[in-house]
Amino acid sequence: MANIIACNLGSYGRYRAVAYEHLRAIGLTNVEIGVPAPDALPGLLDELGRYGLKVTSVLGKCDLSNPECVEGMKPQAEAATRLGARIVFLSVKTNGIPLPVAYERLRGVGEVMAAAGLTAALETHPDLIHNADVALETMRAVDHPCVRVNFDTANIYYYNEGRTAVEELRKIAPYVVSVHLKDTNGGCRAHHFPTLGQGVVDYPEVFRVLNGLGMYGPFTLELEGIAGEQLSEEQQKARVADSFAYLKRIGAV
């Protein structure tokens, strides 16, 4: 089975306006986008269709400290369904609420996802998913089949010391339904996220681990760049194209 490779539009930095055209040109036809406002949805669908692009995941919002957060997921789930996505990416934190309350609200999110045929993928962020041990605790406590993990290969290094992406992935892999492909120099709290293949992440092994469990994506490019750099439009596009080419070289595409 072929891996589903996608691109988060943030990978284009300040040049998002050229993203669709460039993605079509390099043959990368899956995208991860934010949940649009309802009145923007028809135009967005038309634009995606013009460029032959498919939405594989959407970037949702869920503030677990808000008692209405579960209800707030319903219109987002509807938008994801209309866009044809199956994954709703969420960055969640407890924001001061007790863990049992956070878990219960995440179960509620799971129910909304289940009703729409979707899965919520929780990002590798503090304080619920920032490493495998914490993520396992969260997954087991929430215990909902439609609440799973988005594994970010660089965030393991950014938020932790003494851990590697592959070691952490092996622990949590059965819960992973999506991946953010982001390379890193390996430094904790180091905003150094270069072109794929130029950092420390062992991507061939990342794909071996997940493919071995029957997980083929979406694997989404999330190229956040290096602190202080100012890329031109051509350099930004080259980073996306070169990252995609790297995935081809290692046999992931």
PDB file of C-alpha atoms in Angstrom:
ATOM      1  CA  MET A   1       0.000   0.000   0.000  1.00  0.00           C
ATOM      2  CA  ALA A   2       1.214   3.505  -0.823  1.00  0.00           C
ATOM      3  CA  ASN A   3       1.829   6.056   1.898  1.00  0.00           C
ATOM      4  CA  ILE A   4      -0.412   9.109   1.963  1.00  0.00           C
ATOM      5  CA  ILE A   5       1.924  12.106   1.887  1.00  0.00           C
ATOM      6  CA  ALA A   6       0.455  15.548   2.505  1.00  0.00           C
ATOM      7  CA  CYS A   7       1.604  19.100   3.153  1.00  0.00           C
ATOM      8  CA  ASN A   8       0.587  21.528   5.869  1.00  0.00           C
ATOM      9  CA  LEU A   9       0.252  24.915   4.180  1.00  0.00           C
ATOM     10  CA  GLY A  10       2.311  26.455   6.971  1.00  0.00           C
ATOM     11  CA  SER A  11       5.290  24.820   5.270  1.00  0.00           C
ATOM     12  CA  TYR A  12       5.174  27.744   2.826  1.00  0.00           C
ATOM     13  CA  GLY A  13       5.699  30.333   5.552  1.00  0.00           C
ATOM     14  CA  ARG A  14       4.669  33.771   4.309  1.00  0.00           C
ATOM     15  CA  TYR A  15       4.157  32.451   0.791  1.00  0.00           C
ATOM     16  CA  ARG A  16       0.988  30.448   1.355  1.00  0.00           C
ATOM     17  CA  ALA A  17      -0.616  32.164  -1.629  1.00  0.00           C
ATOM     18  CA  VAL A  18       1.546  30.078  -3.972  1.00  0.00           C
ATOM     19  CA  ALA A  19       1.128  26.795  -2.097  1.00  0.00           C
ATOM     20  CA  TYR A  20      -1.636  25.193  -4.158  1.00  0.00           C
ATOM     21  CA  GLU A  21       0.005  25.964  -7.487  1.00  0.00           C
ATOM     22  CA  HIS A  22       3.399  24.733  -6.309  1.00  0.00           C
ATOM     23  CA  LEU A  23       2.020  21.558  -4.758  1.00  0.00           C
ATOM     24  CA  ARG A  24       0.300  20.702  -8.014  1.00  0.00           C
ATOM     25  CA  ALA A  25       3.526  21.373  -9.906  1.00  0.00           C
ATOM     26  CA  ILE A  26       5.566  18.952  -7.768  1.00  0.00           C
ATOM     27  CA  GLY A  27       2.840  16.309  -7.677  1.00  0.00           C
ATOM     28  CA  LEU A  28       2.038  16.520  -3.975  1.00  0.00           C
ATOM     29  CA  THR A  29      -1.746  16.528  -4.023  1.00  0.00           C
ATOM     30  CA  ASN A  30      -2.779  16.080  -0.361  1.00  0.00           C
ATOM     31  CA  VAL A  31      -3.051  18.999   2.036  1.00  0.00           C
ATOM     32  CA  GLU A  32      -3.637  19.805   5.688  1.00  0.00           C
ATOM     33  CA  ILE A  33      -5.570  23.046   6.169  1.00  0.00           C
ATOM     34  CA  GLY A  34      -7.344  24.954   8.893  1.00  0.00           C
ATOM     35  CA  VAL A  35     -11.067  24.514   9.406  1.00  0.00           C
ATOM     36  CA  PRO A  36     -12.664  27.237   7.255  1.00  0.00           C
ATOM     37  CA  ALA A  37     -15.528  29.486   8.240  1.00  0.00           C
ATOM     38  CA  PRO A  38     -18.840  28.095   6.926  1.00  0.00           C
ATOM     39  CA  ASP A  39     -19.242  30.873   4.361  1.00  0.00           C
ATOM     40  CA  ALA A  40     -15.726  30.233   3.017  1.00  0.00           C
ATOM     41  CA  LEU A  41     -16.247  26.516   2.485  1.00  0.00           C
ATOM     42  CA  PRO A  42     -17.829  26.557  -1.011  1.00  0.00           C
ATOM     43  CA  GLY A  43     -15.092  28.776  -2.425  1.00  0.00           C
ATOM     44  CA  LEU A  44     -12.398  26.672  -0.793  1.00  0.00           C
ATOM     45  CA  LEU A  45     -13.830  23.488  -2.266  1.00  0.00           C
ATOM     46  CA  ASP A  46     -13.829  25.100  -5.705  1.00  0.00           C
ATOM     47  CA  GLU A  47     -10.215  26.219  -5.316  1.00  0.00           C
ATOM     48  CA  LEU A  48      -9.044  22.809  -4.141  1.00  0.00           C
ATOM     49  CA  GLY A  49     -10.823  21.237  -7.086  1.00  0.00           C
ATOM     50  CA  ARG A  50      -9.143  23.580  -9.565  1.00  0.00           C
ATOM     51  CA  TYR A  51      -5.733  22.468  -8.354  1.00  0.00           C
ATOM     52  CA  GLY A  52      -6.625  18.799  -7.988  1.00  0.00           C
ATOM     53  CA  LEU A  53      -5.901  18.780  -4.259  1.00  0.00           C
ATOM     54  CA  LYS A  54      -7.402  16.579  -1.562  1.00  0.00           C
ATOM     55  CA  VAL A  55      -7.749  17.471   2.113  1.00  0.00           C
ATOM     56  CA  THR A  56      -6.467  14.622   4.264  1.00  0.00           C
ATOM     57  CA  SER A  57      -6.593  16.419   7.622  1.00  0.00           C
ATOM     58  CA  VAL A  58      -7.895  19.656   9.071  1.00  0.00           C
ATOM     59  CA  LEU A  59      -6.502  21.776  11.889  1.00  0.00           C
ATOM     60  CA  GLY A  60      -9.216  22.061  14.499  1.00  0.00           C
ATOM     61  CA  LYS A  61      -9.411  23.999  17.752  1.00  0.00           C
ATOM     62  CA  CYS A  62     -10.423  22.648  21.141  1.00  0.00           C
ATOM     63  CA  ASP A  63      -9.934  24.444  24.462  1.00  0.00           C
ATOM     64  CA  LEU A  64     -10.439  21.731  27.051  1.00  0.00           C
ATOM     65  CA  SER A  65     -10.850  24.325  29.800  1.00  0.00           C
ATOM     66  CA  ASN A  66     -14.051  25.512  28.109  1.00  0.00           C
ATOM     67  CA  PRO A  67     -17.074  23.455  29.231  1.00  0.00           C
ATOM     68  CA  GLU A  68     -18.548  23.992  25.743  1.00  0.00           C
ATOM     69  CA  CYS A  69     -15.528  22.564  23.940  1.00  0.00           C
ATOM     70  CA  VAL A  70     -17.265  19.344  22.917  1.00  0.00           C
ATOM     71  CA  GLU A  71     -20.199  21.229  21.424  1.00  0.00           C
ATOM     72  CA  GLY A  72     -17.717  23.461  19.618  1.00  0.00           C
ATOM     73  CA  MET A  73     -16.300  20.455  17.795  1.00  0.00           C
ATOM     74  CA  LYS A  74     -19.564  19.733  15.978  1.00  0.00           C
ATOM     75  CA  PRO A  75     -19.328  22.443  13.282  1.00  0.00           C
ATOM     76  CA  GLN A  76     -15.652  21.617  12.832  1.00  0.00           C
ATOM     77  CA  ALA A  77     -16.517  17.970  12.300  1.00  0.00           C
ATOM     78  CA  GLU A  78     -19.128  18.991   9.746  1.00  0.00           C
ATOM     79  CA  ALA A  79     -16.590  21.107   7.859  1.00  0.00           C
ATOM     80  CA  ALA A  80     -14.034  18.286   7.905  1.00  0.00           C
ATOM     81  CA  THR A  81     -16.612  15.908   6.478  1.00  0.00           C
ATOM     82  CA  ARG A  82     -17.553  18.312   3.674  1.00  0.00           C
ATOM     83  CA  LEU A  83     -13.867  18.716   2.829  1.00  0.00           C
ATOM     84  CA  GLY A  84     -13.423  14.951   2.638  1.00  0.00           C
ATOM     85  CA  ALA A  85     -10.920  14.763   5.499  1.00  0.00           C
ATOM     86  CA  ARG A  86     -10.902  11.904   7.969  1.00  0.00           C
ATOM     87  CA  ILE A  87      -8.484  13.347  10.544  1.00  0.00           C
ATOM     88  CA  VAL A  88      -9.094  16.380  12.757  1.00  0.00           C
ATOM     89  CA  PHE A  89      -5.783  17.557  14.204  1.00  0.00           C
ATOM     90  CA  LEU A  90      -6.033  19.075  17.686  1.00  0.00           C
ATOM     91  CA  SER A  91      -3.459  20.665  19.969  1.00  0.00           C
ATOM     92  CA  VAL A  92      -4.914  20.262  23.448  1.00  0.00           C
ATOM     93  CA  LYS A  93      -3.799  21.201  26.949  1.00  0.00           C
ATOM     94  CA  THR A  94      -5.378  20.834  30.350  1.00  0.00           C
ATOM     95  CA  ASN A  95      -5.119  24.602  30.918  1.00  0.00           C
ATOM     96  CA  GLY A  96      -5.451  24.112  34.653  1.00  0.00           C
ATOM     97  CA  ILE A  97      -8.410  21.744  34.740  1.00  0.00           C
ATOM     98  CA  PRO A  98      -8.081  18.386  36.541  1.00  0.00           C
ATOM     99  CA  LEU A  99      -6.938  15.486  34.395  1.00  0.00           C
ATOM    100  CA  PRO A 100     -10.182  13.504  34.878  1.00  0.00           C
ATOM    101  CA  VAL A 101     -12.137  16.467  33.489  1.00  0.00           C
ATOM    102  CA  ALA A 102      -9.793  16.742  30.506  1.00  0.00           C
ATOM    103  CA  TYR A 103     -10.133  13.026  29.813  1.00  0.00           C
ATOM    104  CA  GLU A 104     -13.922  13.178  30.033  1.00  0.00           C
ATOM    105  CA  ARG A 105     -14.071  16.088  27.606  1.00  0.00           C
ATOM    106  CA  LEU A 106     -11.766  14.268  25.213  1.00  0.00           C
ATOM    107  CA  ARG A 107     -14.130  11.307  25.348  1.00  0.00           C
ATOM    108  CA  GLY A 108     -16.878  13.734  24.398  1.00  0.00           C
ATOM    109  CA  VAL A 109     -14.756  14.924  21.483  1.00  0.00           C
ATOM    110  CA  GLY A 110     -14.367  11.286  20.499  1.00  0.00           C
ATOM    111  CA  GLU A 111     -18.133  10.869  20.422  1.00  0.00           C
ATOM    112  CA  VAL A 112     -18.471  13.859  18.095  1.00  0.00           C
ATOM    113  CA  MET A 113     -15.770  12.394  15.870  1.00  0.00           C
ATOM    114  CA  ALA A 114     -17.369   8.954  15.859  1.00  0.00           C
ATOM    115  CA  ALA A 115     -20.735  10.366  14.824  1.00  0.00           C
ATOM    116  CA  ALA A 116     -19.082  12.013  11.819  1.00  0.00           C
ATOM    117  CA  GLY A 117     -16.822   9.099  10.867  1.00  0.00           C
ATOM    118  CA  LEU A 118     -13.716  11.047  11.878  1.00  0.00           C
ATOM    119  CA  THR A 119     -10.761  10.639  14.239  1.00  0.00           C
ATOM    120  CA  ALA A 120      -9.242  13.339  16.436  1.00  0.00           C
ATOM    121  CA  ALA A 121      -5.435  13.264  16.295  1.00  0.00           C
ATOM    122  CA  LEU A 122      -3.841  14.923  19.321  1.00  0.00           C
ATOM    123  CA  GLU A 123      -0.603  16.744  18.591  1.00  0.00           C
ATOM    124  CA  THR A 124       2.714  15.986  20.305  1.00  0.00           C
ATOM    125  CA  HIS A 125       2.390  18.974  22.632  1.00  0.00           C
ATOM    126  CA  PRO A 126       2.438  19.454  26.411  1.00  0.00           C
ATOM    127  CA  ASP A 127       0.802  18.539  28.648  1.00  0.00           C
ATOM    128  CA  LEU A 128      -1.106  15.531  27.356  1.00  0.00           C
ATOM    129  CA  ILE A 129       0.925  14.105  24.435  1.00  0.00           C
ATOM    130  CA  HIS A 130       4.470  15.553  24.587  1.00  0.00           C
ATOM    131  CA  ASN A 131       6.211  12.171  24.889  1.00  0.00           C
ATOM    132  CA  ALA A 132       5.221   8.531  24.619  1.00  0.00           C
ATOM    133  CA  ASP A 133       4.826   7.917  28.350  1.00  0.00           C
ATOM    134  CA  VAL A 134       2.446  10.839  28.794  1.00  0.00           C
ATOM    135  CA  ALA A 135       0.636  10.042  25.547  1.00  0.00           C
ATOM    136  CA  LEU A 136       0.084   6.439  26.624  1.00  0.00           C
ATOM    137  CA  GLU A 137      -1.339   7.636  29.919  1.00  0.00           C
ATOM    138  CA  THR A 138      -3.704   9.957  28.058  1.00  0.00           C
ATOM    139  CA  MET A 139      -4.772   7.358  25.509  1.00  0.00           C
ATOM    140  CA  ARG A 140      -5.474   4.728  28.153  1.00  0.00           C
ATOM    141  CA  ALA A 141      -7.396   7.164  30.340  1.00  0.00           C
ATOM    142  CA  VAL A 142      -9.507   8.573  27.502  1.00  0.00           C
ATOM    143  CA  ASP A 143     -10.027   5.104  26.058  1.00  0.00           C
ATOM    144  CA  HIS A 144     -11.909   6.178  22.938  1.00  0.00           C
ATOM    145  CA  PRO A 145     -11.233   4.713  19.470  1.00  0.00           C
ATOM    146  CA  CYS A 146     -11.756   8.089  17.789  1.00  0.00           C
ATOM    147  CA  VAL A 147      -9.200   9.916  19.942  1.00  0.00           C
ATOM    148  CA  ARG A 148      -5.681   9.095  18.862  1.00  0.00           C
ATOM    149  CA  VAL A 149      -2.199  10.594  18.415  1.00  0.00           C
ATOM    150  CA  ASN A 150      -0.632  12.828  15.798  1.00  0.00           C
ATOM    151  CA  PHE A 151       3.059  11.964  16.144  1.00  0.00           C
ATOM    152  CA  ASP A 152       5.335  14.926  15.444  1.00  0.00           C
ATOM    153  CA  THR A 153       8.833  13.660  14.744  1.00  0.00           C
ATOM    154  CA  ALA A 154      10.588  16.879  15.807  1.00  0.00           C
ATOM    155  CA  ASN A 155       8.476  17.809  18.804  1.00  0.00           C
ATOM    156  CA  ILE A 156       9.771  14.776  20.688  1.00  0.00           C
ATOM    157  CA  TYR A 157      13.158  16.522  20.730  1.00  0.00           C
ATOM    158  CA  TYR A 158      11.776  20.030  21.190  1.00  0.00           C
ATOM    159  CA  TYR A 159       9.804  19.222  24.348  1.00  0.00           C
ATOM    160  CA  ASN A 160      12.048  16.526  25.859  1.00  0.00           C
ATOM    161  CA  GLU A 161      15.658  15.673  26.577  1.00  0.00           C
ATOM    162  CA  GLY A 162      17.204  12.235  26.185  1.00  0.00           C
ATOM    163  CA  ARG A 163      14.517  10.839  23.881  1.00  0.00           C
ATOM    164  CA  THR A 164      14.487  10.052  20.174  1.00  0.00           C
ATOM    165  CA  ALA A 165      11.638  10.042  17.697  1.00  0.00           C
ATOM    166  CA  VAL A 166      12.012   6.365  16.824  1.00  0.00           C
ATOM    167  CA  GLU A 167      12.240   5.176  20.436  1.00  0.00           C
ATOM    168  CA  GLU A 168       9.148   7.161  21.404  1.00  0.00           C
ATOM    169  CA  LEU A 169       7.270   6.105  18.282  1.00  0.00           C
ATOM    170  CA  ARG A 170       7.807   2.424  19.018  1.00  0.00           C
ATOM    171  CA  LYS A 171       6.066   2.890  22.380  1.00  0.00           C
ATOM    172  CA  ILE A 172       3.039   4.771  21.086  1.00  0.00           C
ATOM    173  CA  ALA A 173       2.765   3.508  17.485  1.00  0.00           C
ATOM    174  CA  PRO A 174      -0.522   1.565  17.871  1.00  0.00           C
ATOM    175  CA  TYR A 175      -2.255   4.835  18.755  1.00  0.00           C
ATOM    176  CA  VAL A 176      -0.760   6.911  15.927  1.00  0.00           C
ATOM    177  CA  VAL A 177      -3.178   7.822  13.119  1.00  0.00           C
ATOM    178  CA  SER A 178      -1.249  10.707  11.572  1.00  0.00           C
ATOM    179  CA  VAL A 179       2.282  12.080  11.527  1.00  0.00           C
ATOM    180  CA  HIS A 180       3.817  15.512  11.154  1.00  0.00           C
ATOM    181  CA  LEU A 181       7.059  15.129   9.228  1.00  0.00           C
ATOM    182  CA  LYS A 182       9.326  17.766  10.724  1.00  0.00           C
ATOM    183  CA  ASP A 183      13.085  17.371  10.996  1.00  0.00           C
ATOM    184  CA  THR A 184      15.243  18.909  13.723  1.00  0.00           C
ATOM    185  CA  ASN A 185      18.811  19.358  14.875  1.00  0.00           C
ATOM    186  CA  GLY A 186      17.754  17.494  18.019  1.00  0.00           C
ATOM    187  CA  GLY A 187      18.003  20.364  20.460  1.00  0.00           C
ATOM    188  CA  CYS A 188      15.501  20.760  23.271  1.00  0.00           C
ATOM    189  CA  ARG A 189      13.576  24.016  22.697  1.00  0.00           C
ATOM    190  CA  ALA A 190      15.669  24.632  19.580  1.00  0.00           C
ATOM    191  CA  HIS A 191      13.594  26.137  16.767  1.00  0.00           C
ATOM    192  CA  HIS A 192      15.691  24.457  14.103  1.00  0.00           C
ATOM    193  CA  PHE A 193      13.468  22.559  11.673  1.00  0.00           C
ATOM    194  CA  PRO A 194      15.254  22.199   8.325  1.00  0.00           C
ATOM    195  CA  THR A 195      14.462  20.408   5.085  1.00  0.00           C
ATOM    196  CA  LEU A 196      13.612  16.759   5.690  1.00  0.00           C
ATOM    197  CA  GLY A 197      16.734  14.608   5.716  1.00  0.00           C
ATOM    198  CA  GLN A 198      18.975  17.403   7.018  1.00  0.00           C
ATOM    199  CA  GLY A 199      18.350  16.731  10.706  1.00  0.00           C
ATOM    200  CA  VAL A 200      18.576  13.855  13.162  1.00  0.00           C
ATOM    201  CA  VAL A 201      15.242  12.083  12.612  1.00  0.00           C
ATOM    202  CA  ASP A 202      15.563   8.536  11.243  1.00  0.00           C
ATOM    203  CA  TYR A 203      12.728   8.748   8.734  1.00  0.00           C
ATOM    204  CA  PRO A 204      13.264   5.365   7.064  1.00  0.00           C
ATOM    205  CA  GLU A 205      12.721   3.748  10.466  1.00  0.00           C
ATOM    206  CA  VAL A 206       9.691   5.945  11.210  1.00  0.00           C
ATOM    207  CA  PHE A 207       8.031   4.631   8.068  1.00  0.00           C
ATOM    208  CA  ARG A 208       9.112   1.047   8.779  1.00  0.00           C
ATOM    209  CA  VAL A 209       7.589   1.113  12.252  1.00  0.00           C
ATOM    210  CA  LEU A 210       4.250   2.515  11.167  1.00  0.00           C
ATOM    211  CA  ASN A 211       3.943   0.664   7.875  1.00  0.00           C
ATOM    212  CA  GLY A 212       4.662  -2.522   9.796  1.00  0.00           C
ATOM    213  CA  LEU A 213       1.500  -1.867  11.796  1.00  0.00           C
ATOM    214  CA  GLY A 214      -0.541  -1.152   8.689  1.00  0.00           C
ATOM    215  CA  MET A 215      -0.468   2.620   9.137  1.00  0.00           C
ATOM    216  CA  TYR A 216       0.145   4.453   5.847  1.00  0.00           C
ATOM    217  CA  GLY A 217      -0.739   8.014   6.688  1.00  0.00           C
ATOM    218  CA  PRO A 218      -1.443  10.754   6.396  1.00  0.00           C
ATOM    219  CA  PHE A 219       2.204  11.718   6.779  1.00  0.00           C
ATOM    220  CA  THR A 220       2.159  15.505   6.546  1.00  0.00           C
ATOM    221  CA  LEU A 221       5.082  17.812   5.822  1.00  0.00           C
ATOM    222  CA  GLU A 222       5.215  20.475   8.515  1.00  0.00           C
ATOM    223  CA  LEU A 223       8.302  22.506   7.685  1.00  0.00           C
ATOM    224  CA  GLU A 224       8.554  25.212  10.324  1.00  0.00           C
ATOM    225  CA  GLY A 225      12.016  26.459   9.400  1.00  0.00           C
ATOM    226  CA  ILE A 226      14.954  27.757  11.388  1.00  0.00           C
ATOM    227  CA  ALA A 227      14.848  30.656  13.830  1.00  0.00           C
ATOM    228  CA  GLY A 228      16.120  33.874  12.284  1.00  0.00           C
ATOM    229  CA  GLU A 229      16.122  32.793   8.654  1.00  0.00           C
ATOM    230  CA  GLN A 230      14.383  34.855   5.981  1.00  0.00           C
ATOM    231  CA  LEU A 231      13.722  32.694   2.948  1.00  0.00           C
ATOM    232  CA  SER A 232      12.755  33.997  -0.457  1.00  0.00           C
ATOM    233  CA  GLU A 233       9.714  32.554  -2.184  1.00  0.00           C
ATOM    234  CA  GLU A 234      11.922  30.314  -4.303  1.00  0.00           C
ATOM    235  CA  GLN A 235      13.851  29.087  -1.274  1.00  0.00           C
ATOM    236  CA  GLN A 236      10.626  28.324   0.575  1.00  0.00           C
ATOM    237  CA  LYS A 237       9.262  26.377  -2.371  1.00  0.00           C
ATOM    238  CA  ALA A 238      12.576  24.557  -2.695  1.00  0.00           C
ATOM    239  CA  ARG A 239      12.367  23.442   0.939  1.00  0.00           C
ATOM    240  CA  VAL A 240       9.002  21.812   0.259  1.00  0.00           C
ATOM    241  CA  ALA A 241      10.115  20.284  -3.037  1.00  0.00           C
ATOM    242  CA  ASP A 242      13.409  19.024  -1.600  1.00  0.00           C
ATOM    243  CA  SER A 243      11.627  17.484   1.393  1.00  0.00           C
ATOM    244  CA  PHE A 244       9.215  15.688  -0.921  1.00  0.00           C
ATOM    245  CA  ALA A 245      12.146  14.528  -3.059  1.00  0.00           C
ATOM    246  CA  TYR A 246      13.845  13.168   0.072  1.00  0.00           C
ATOM    247  CA  LEU A 247      10.775  11.076   0.868  1.00  0.00           C
ATOM    248  CA  LYS A 248      10.960   9.666  -2.644  1.00  0.00           C
ATOM    249  CA  ARG A 249      14.644   8.815  -2.215  1.00  0.00           C
ATOM    250  CA  ILE A 250      14.005   6.807   0.944  1.00  0.00           C
ATOM    251  CA  GLY A 251      11.122   4.940  -0.668  1.00  0.00           C
ATOM    252  CA  ALA A 252       8.335   6.549   1.362  1.00  0.00           C
ATOM    253  CA  VAL A 253       6.626   7.737  -1.829  1.00  0.00           C
TER     254      VAL A 253
END
